[in-house]
Short mmCIF file of C-alpha atoms in Angstrom, two decimals:
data_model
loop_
_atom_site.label_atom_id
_atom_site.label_comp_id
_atom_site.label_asym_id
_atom_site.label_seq_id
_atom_site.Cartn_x
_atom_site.Cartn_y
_atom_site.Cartn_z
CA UNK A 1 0.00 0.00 0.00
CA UNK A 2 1.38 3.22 -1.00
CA UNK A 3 1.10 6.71 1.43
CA UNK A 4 0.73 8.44 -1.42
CA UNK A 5 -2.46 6.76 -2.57
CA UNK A 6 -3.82 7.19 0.73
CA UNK A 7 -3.51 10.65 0.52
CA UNK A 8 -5.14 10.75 -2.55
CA UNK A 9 -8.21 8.87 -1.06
CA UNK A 10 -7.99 10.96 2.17
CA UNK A 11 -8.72 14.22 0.15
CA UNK A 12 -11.32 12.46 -2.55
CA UNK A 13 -13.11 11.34 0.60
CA UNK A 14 -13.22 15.01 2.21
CA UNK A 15 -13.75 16.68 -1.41
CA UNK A 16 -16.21 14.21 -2.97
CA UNK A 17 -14.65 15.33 -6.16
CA UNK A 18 -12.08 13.75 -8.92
CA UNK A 19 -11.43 16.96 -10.51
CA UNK A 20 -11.31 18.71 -7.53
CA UNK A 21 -8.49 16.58 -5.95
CA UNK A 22 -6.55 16.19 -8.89
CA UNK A 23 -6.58 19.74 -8.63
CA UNK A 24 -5.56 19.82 -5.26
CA UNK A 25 -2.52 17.79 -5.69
CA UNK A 26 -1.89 19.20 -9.26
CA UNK A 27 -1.90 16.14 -10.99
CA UNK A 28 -4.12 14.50 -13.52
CA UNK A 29 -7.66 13.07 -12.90
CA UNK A 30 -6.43 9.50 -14.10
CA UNK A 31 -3.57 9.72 -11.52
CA UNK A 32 -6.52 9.73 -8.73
CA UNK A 33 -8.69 6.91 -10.82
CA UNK A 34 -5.27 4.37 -10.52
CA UNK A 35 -4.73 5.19 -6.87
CA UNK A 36 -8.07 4.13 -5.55
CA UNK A 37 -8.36 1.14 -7.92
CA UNK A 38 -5.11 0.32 -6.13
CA UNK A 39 -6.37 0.80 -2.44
CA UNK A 40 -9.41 -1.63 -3.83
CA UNK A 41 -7.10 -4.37 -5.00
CA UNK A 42 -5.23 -4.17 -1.78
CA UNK A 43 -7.96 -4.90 0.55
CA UNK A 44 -10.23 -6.29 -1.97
CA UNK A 45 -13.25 -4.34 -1.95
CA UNK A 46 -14.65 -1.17 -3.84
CA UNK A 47 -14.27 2.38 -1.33
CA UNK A 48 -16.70 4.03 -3.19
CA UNK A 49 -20.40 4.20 -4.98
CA UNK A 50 -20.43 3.84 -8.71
CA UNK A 51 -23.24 5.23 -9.32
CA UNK A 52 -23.78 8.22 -11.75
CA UNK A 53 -27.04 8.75 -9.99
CA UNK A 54 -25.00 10.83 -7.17
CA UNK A 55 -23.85 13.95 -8.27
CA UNK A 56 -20.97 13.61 -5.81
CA UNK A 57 -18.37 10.94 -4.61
CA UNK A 58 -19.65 8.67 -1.78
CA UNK A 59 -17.43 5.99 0.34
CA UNK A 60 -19.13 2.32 0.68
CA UNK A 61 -19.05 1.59 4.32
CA UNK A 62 -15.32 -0.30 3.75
CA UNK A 63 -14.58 3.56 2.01
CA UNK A 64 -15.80 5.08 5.62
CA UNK A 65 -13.76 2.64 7.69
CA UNK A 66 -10.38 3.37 5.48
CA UNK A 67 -10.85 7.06 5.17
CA UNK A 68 -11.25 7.00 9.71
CA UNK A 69 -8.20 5.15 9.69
CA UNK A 70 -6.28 6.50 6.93
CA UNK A 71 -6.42 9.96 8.40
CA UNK A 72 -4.95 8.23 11.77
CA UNK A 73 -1.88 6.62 9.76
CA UNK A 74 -1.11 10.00 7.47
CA UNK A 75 -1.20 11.84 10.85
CA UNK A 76 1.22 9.04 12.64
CA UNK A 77 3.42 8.63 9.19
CA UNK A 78 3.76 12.35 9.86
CA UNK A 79 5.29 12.88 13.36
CA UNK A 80 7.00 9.74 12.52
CA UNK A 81 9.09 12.20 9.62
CA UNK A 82 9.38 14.73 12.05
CA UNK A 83 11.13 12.85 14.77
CA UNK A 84 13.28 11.09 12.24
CA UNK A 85 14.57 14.53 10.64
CA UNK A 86 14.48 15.85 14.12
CA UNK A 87 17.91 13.24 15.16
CA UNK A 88 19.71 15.06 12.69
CA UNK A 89 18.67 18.66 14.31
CA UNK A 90 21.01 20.07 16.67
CA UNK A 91 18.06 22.55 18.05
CA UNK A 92 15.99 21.57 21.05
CA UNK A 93 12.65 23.16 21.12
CA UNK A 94 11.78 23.71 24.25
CA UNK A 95 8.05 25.33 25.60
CA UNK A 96 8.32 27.79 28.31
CA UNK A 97 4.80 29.55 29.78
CA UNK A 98 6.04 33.61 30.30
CA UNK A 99 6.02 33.11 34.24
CA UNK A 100 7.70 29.86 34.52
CA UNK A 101 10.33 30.52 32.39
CA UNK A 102 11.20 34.27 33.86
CA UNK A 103 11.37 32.11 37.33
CA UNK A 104 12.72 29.26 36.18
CA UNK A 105 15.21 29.44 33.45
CA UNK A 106 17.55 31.83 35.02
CA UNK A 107 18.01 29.05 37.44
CA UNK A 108 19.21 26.64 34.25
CA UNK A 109 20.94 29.46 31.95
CA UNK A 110 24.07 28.99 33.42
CA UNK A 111 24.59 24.89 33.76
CA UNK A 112 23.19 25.27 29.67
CA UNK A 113 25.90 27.75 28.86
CA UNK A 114 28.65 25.78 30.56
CA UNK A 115 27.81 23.16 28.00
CA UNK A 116 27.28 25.43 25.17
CA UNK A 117 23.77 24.65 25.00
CA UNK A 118 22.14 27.89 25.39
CA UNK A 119 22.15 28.67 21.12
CA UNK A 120 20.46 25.62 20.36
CA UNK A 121 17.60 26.06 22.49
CA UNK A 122 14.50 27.36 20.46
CA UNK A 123 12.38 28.47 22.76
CA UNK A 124 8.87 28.57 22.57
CA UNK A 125 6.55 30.98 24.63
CA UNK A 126 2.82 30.09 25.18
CA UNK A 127 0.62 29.40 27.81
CA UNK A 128 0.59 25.74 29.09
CA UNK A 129 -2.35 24.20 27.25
CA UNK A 130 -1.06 25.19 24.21
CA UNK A 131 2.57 23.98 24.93
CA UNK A 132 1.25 20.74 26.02
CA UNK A 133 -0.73 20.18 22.86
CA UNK A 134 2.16 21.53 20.54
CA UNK A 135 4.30 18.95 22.41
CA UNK A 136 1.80 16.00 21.87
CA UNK A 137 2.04 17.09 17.90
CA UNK A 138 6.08 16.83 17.93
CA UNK A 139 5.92 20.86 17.39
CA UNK A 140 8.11 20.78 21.09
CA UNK A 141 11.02 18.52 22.38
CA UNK A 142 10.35 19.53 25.82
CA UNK A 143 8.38 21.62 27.73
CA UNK A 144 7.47 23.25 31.22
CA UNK A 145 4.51 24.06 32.39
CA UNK A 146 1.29 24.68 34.88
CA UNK A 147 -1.49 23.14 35.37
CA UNK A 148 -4.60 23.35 38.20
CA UNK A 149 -4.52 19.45 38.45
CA UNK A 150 -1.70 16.79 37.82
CA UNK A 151 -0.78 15.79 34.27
CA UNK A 152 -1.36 12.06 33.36
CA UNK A 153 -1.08 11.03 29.68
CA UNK A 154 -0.28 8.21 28.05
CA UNK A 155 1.61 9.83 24.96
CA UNK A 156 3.89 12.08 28.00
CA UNK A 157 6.83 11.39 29.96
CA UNK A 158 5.64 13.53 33.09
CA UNK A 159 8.13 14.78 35.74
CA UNK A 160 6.97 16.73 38.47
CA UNK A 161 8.95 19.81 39.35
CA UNK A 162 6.98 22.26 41.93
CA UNK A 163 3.48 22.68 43.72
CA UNK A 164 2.40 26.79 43.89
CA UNK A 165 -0.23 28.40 45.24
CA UNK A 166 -2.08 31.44 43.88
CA UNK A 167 -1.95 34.77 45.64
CA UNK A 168 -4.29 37.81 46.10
CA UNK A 169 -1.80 40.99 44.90
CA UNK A 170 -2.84 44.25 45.63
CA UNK A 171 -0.54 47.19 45.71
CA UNK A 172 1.27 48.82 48.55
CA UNK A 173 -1.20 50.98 49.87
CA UNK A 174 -4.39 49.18 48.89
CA UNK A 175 -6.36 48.68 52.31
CA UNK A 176 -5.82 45.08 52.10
CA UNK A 177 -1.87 45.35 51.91
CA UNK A 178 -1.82 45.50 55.83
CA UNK A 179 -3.06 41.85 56.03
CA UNK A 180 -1.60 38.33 55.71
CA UNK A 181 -4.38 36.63 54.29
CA UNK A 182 -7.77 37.30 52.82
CA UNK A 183 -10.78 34.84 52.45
CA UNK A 184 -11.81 35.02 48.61
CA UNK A 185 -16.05 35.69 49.87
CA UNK A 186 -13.86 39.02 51.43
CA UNK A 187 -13.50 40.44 47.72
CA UNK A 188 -16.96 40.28 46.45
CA UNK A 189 -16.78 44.45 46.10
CA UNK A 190 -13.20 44.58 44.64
CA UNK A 191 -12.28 45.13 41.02
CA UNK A 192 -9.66 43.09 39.45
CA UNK A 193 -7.47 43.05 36.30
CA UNK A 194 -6.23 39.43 35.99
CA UNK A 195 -4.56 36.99 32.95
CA UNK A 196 -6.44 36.29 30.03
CA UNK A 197 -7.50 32.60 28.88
CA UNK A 198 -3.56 31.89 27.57
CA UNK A 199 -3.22 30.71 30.94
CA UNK A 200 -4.71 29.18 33.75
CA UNK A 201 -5.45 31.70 36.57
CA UNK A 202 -9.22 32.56 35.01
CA UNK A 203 -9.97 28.88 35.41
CA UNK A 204 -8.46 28.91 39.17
CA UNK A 205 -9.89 31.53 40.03
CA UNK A 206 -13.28 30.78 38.68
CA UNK A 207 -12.93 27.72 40.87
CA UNK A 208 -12.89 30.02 43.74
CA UNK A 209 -15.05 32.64 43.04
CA UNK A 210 -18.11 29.58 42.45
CA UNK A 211 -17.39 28.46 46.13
CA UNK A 212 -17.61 31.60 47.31
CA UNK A 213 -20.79 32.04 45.34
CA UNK A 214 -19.77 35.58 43.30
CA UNK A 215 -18.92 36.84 40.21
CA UNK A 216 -15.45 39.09 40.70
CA UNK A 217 -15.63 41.91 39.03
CA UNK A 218 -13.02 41.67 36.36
CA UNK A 219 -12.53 45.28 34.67
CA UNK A 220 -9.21 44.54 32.68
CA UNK A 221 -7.97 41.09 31.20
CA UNK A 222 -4.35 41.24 29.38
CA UNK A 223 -1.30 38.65 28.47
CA UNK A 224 1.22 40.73 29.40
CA UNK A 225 2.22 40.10 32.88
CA UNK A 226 3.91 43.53 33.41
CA UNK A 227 1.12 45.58 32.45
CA UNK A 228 -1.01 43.99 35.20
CA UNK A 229 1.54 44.13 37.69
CA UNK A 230 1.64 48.01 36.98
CA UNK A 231 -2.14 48.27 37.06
CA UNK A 232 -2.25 46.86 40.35
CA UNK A 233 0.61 48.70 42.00
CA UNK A 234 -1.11 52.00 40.70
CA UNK A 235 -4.47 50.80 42.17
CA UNK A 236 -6.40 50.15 39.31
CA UNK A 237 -7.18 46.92 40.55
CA UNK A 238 -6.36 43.61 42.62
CA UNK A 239 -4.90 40.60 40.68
CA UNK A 240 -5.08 36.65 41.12
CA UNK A 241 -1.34 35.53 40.61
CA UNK A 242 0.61 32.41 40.83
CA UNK A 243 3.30 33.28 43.86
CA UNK A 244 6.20 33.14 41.30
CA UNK A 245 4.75 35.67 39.21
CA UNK A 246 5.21 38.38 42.30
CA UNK A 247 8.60 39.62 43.33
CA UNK A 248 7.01 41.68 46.46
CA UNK A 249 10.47 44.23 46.66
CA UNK A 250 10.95 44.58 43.16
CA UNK A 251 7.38 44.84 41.86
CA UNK A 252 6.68 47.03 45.08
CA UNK A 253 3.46 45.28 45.77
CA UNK A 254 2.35 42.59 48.68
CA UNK A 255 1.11 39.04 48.44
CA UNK A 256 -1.55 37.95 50.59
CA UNK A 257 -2.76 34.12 51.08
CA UNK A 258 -5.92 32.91 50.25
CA UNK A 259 -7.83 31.45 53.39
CA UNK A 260 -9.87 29.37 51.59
CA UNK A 261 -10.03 25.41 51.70
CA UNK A 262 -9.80 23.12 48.33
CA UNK A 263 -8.43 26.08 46.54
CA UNK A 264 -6.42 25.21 43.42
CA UNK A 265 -2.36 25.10 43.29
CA UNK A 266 -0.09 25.35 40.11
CA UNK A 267 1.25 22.40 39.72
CA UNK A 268 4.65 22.42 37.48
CA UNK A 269 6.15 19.83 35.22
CA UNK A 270 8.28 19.08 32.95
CA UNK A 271 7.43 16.93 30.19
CA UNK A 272 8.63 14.97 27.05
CA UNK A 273 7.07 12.71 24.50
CA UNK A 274 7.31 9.28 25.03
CA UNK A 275 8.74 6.80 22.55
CA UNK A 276 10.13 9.56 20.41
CA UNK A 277 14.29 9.57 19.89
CA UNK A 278 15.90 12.05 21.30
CA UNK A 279 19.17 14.02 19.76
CA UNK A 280 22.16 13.88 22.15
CA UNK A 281 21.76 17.56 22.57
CA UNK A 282 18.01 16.92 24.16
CA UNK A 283 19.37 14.43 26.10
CA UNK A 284 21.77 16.65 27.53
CA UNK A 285 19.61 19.79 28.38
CA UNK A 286 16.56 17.21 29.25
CA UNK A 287 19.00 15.97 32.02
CA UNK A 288 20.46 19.71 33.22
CA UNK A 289 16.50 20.87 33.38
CA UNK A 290 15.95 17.38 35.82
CA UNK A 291 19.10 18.17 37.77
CA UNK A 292 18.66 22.01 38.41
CA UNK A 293 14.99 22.03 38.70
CA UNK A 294 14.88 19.00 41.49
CA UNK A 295 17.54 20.73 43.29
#
């Protein structure tokens, strides 16, 4: 059985059209015709409906089951390319989430640098969810990142790193700043500017806000970390941070806990794909991210 005539099946089947997927891969019609009499003759049944009656292509039920799991084997034949031209890469793409990686990779830089690893990294910013799935796809070599619950996956190597909780930030002179801790039911009149849905502190904080049984009053959603940070120390608003998002001296704002039982934590992790061969230089910054981040 040849990819290539799968292909050519996989797009007849979604275009219900000869012409139009002969046009699609730029050949001619008869090049199409060949290919699925070939898929027939391999697993000895007719794909589709020859009947002129239909104005457009249809699969025979053996067409439907081929064209499910041909889509399943081009996607697998796929990654399987990737990871085989990825052994002869000397990059390692690695995902880092804005606030894990400003806390975190300083803390790596300099064991990567002493093994000249630091200009082969290509890093990759994004919030978690999107790392992880970029990872599953073979997009990512490696990646950090945060989630509300612990990772399990089948497809993922899965090392935990850290356990965080989230913090209530207000700024200096903000009423609250004189307390330790606040109870999340306390903040039912305060206005906040918070993260947007790149990461996970909406869903958190959601979480919260349903056991308390409010709405906050969210008057400013942004991606950039450093614009909120601002916002708050000016007093436009309180935020709902991870604690390594918040350096309380240098940001010149205070951190208070949340009093609240069964409130989420950011759990960190570093991850890999599973059953994929790794390049010696993945290897090597795979096993300075496990050492330094451990320590």
């Amino acid at each position: 059985m040849k990819f290539k005539d799968l292909e050519y099946f996989q797009q007849l089947a979604k275009l219900k059209s000869y012409t139009k997927t002969a046009a699609f891969f730029q050949v001619k019609q008869p090049t199409i015709t060949y290919a699925i009499k070939r898929l027939e003759e391999e697993v000895q049944t007719e794909l589709l409906v020859r009947n002129q009656s239909h104005a457009q292509i249809q699969l025979t039920p053996a067409g439907k089951i081929l064209a499910k799991h041909a889509q399943n084997i081009l996607k697998e034949l796929a990654l399987a390319k990737l990871e085989i031209n990825h052994l002869q890469d000397i990059r390692v793409r690695l995902g880092l989430p804005p606030i894990i990686g400003n806390f975190y990779f300083p803390k790596v830089s300099k064991a990567l640098a002493a093994q000249q690893l630091l200009a082969k990294l290509e890093i990759s910013n994004a919030g978690s969810q999107e790392l992880y799935h970029a990872l599953l796809k073979g997009q990512l070599d490696l990646a950090i990142v945060g989630m509300m619950n612990p990772l399990y996956d089948d497809q993922i190597e899965i090392l935990p790193i850290d356990q965080k909780q989230f913090k209530i930030v207000v700024g200096r002179h903000h009423p609250l700043a004189k307390q330790k801790s606040v109870a999340f039911s306390e903040l039912v009149e305060e206005k906040f500017v918070v993260l947007n849905e790149q990461y996970i502190h909406p869903k958190a904080m959601q979480k919260l806000a349903k056991q308390a049984g409010f709405t906050p009053k969210v008057i400013y959603q942004n991606s950039d970390l450093n614009i909120l940070k601002g916002m708050i120390k000016e007093g436009v608003g309180i935020g709902f941070l991870v604690e390594i998002a918040v350096d309380e001296q240098k940001d010149e704002l205070v951190c208070l806990e949340i009093a609240d039982k069964n409130q989420p934590s950011f759990h960190i992790s570093l991850l890999s794909r599973k059953n994929q061969p790794a390049s010696v230089s993945q290897q090597v910054v795979q096993q300075i991210l496990e050492e330094n981040l451990l320590s």
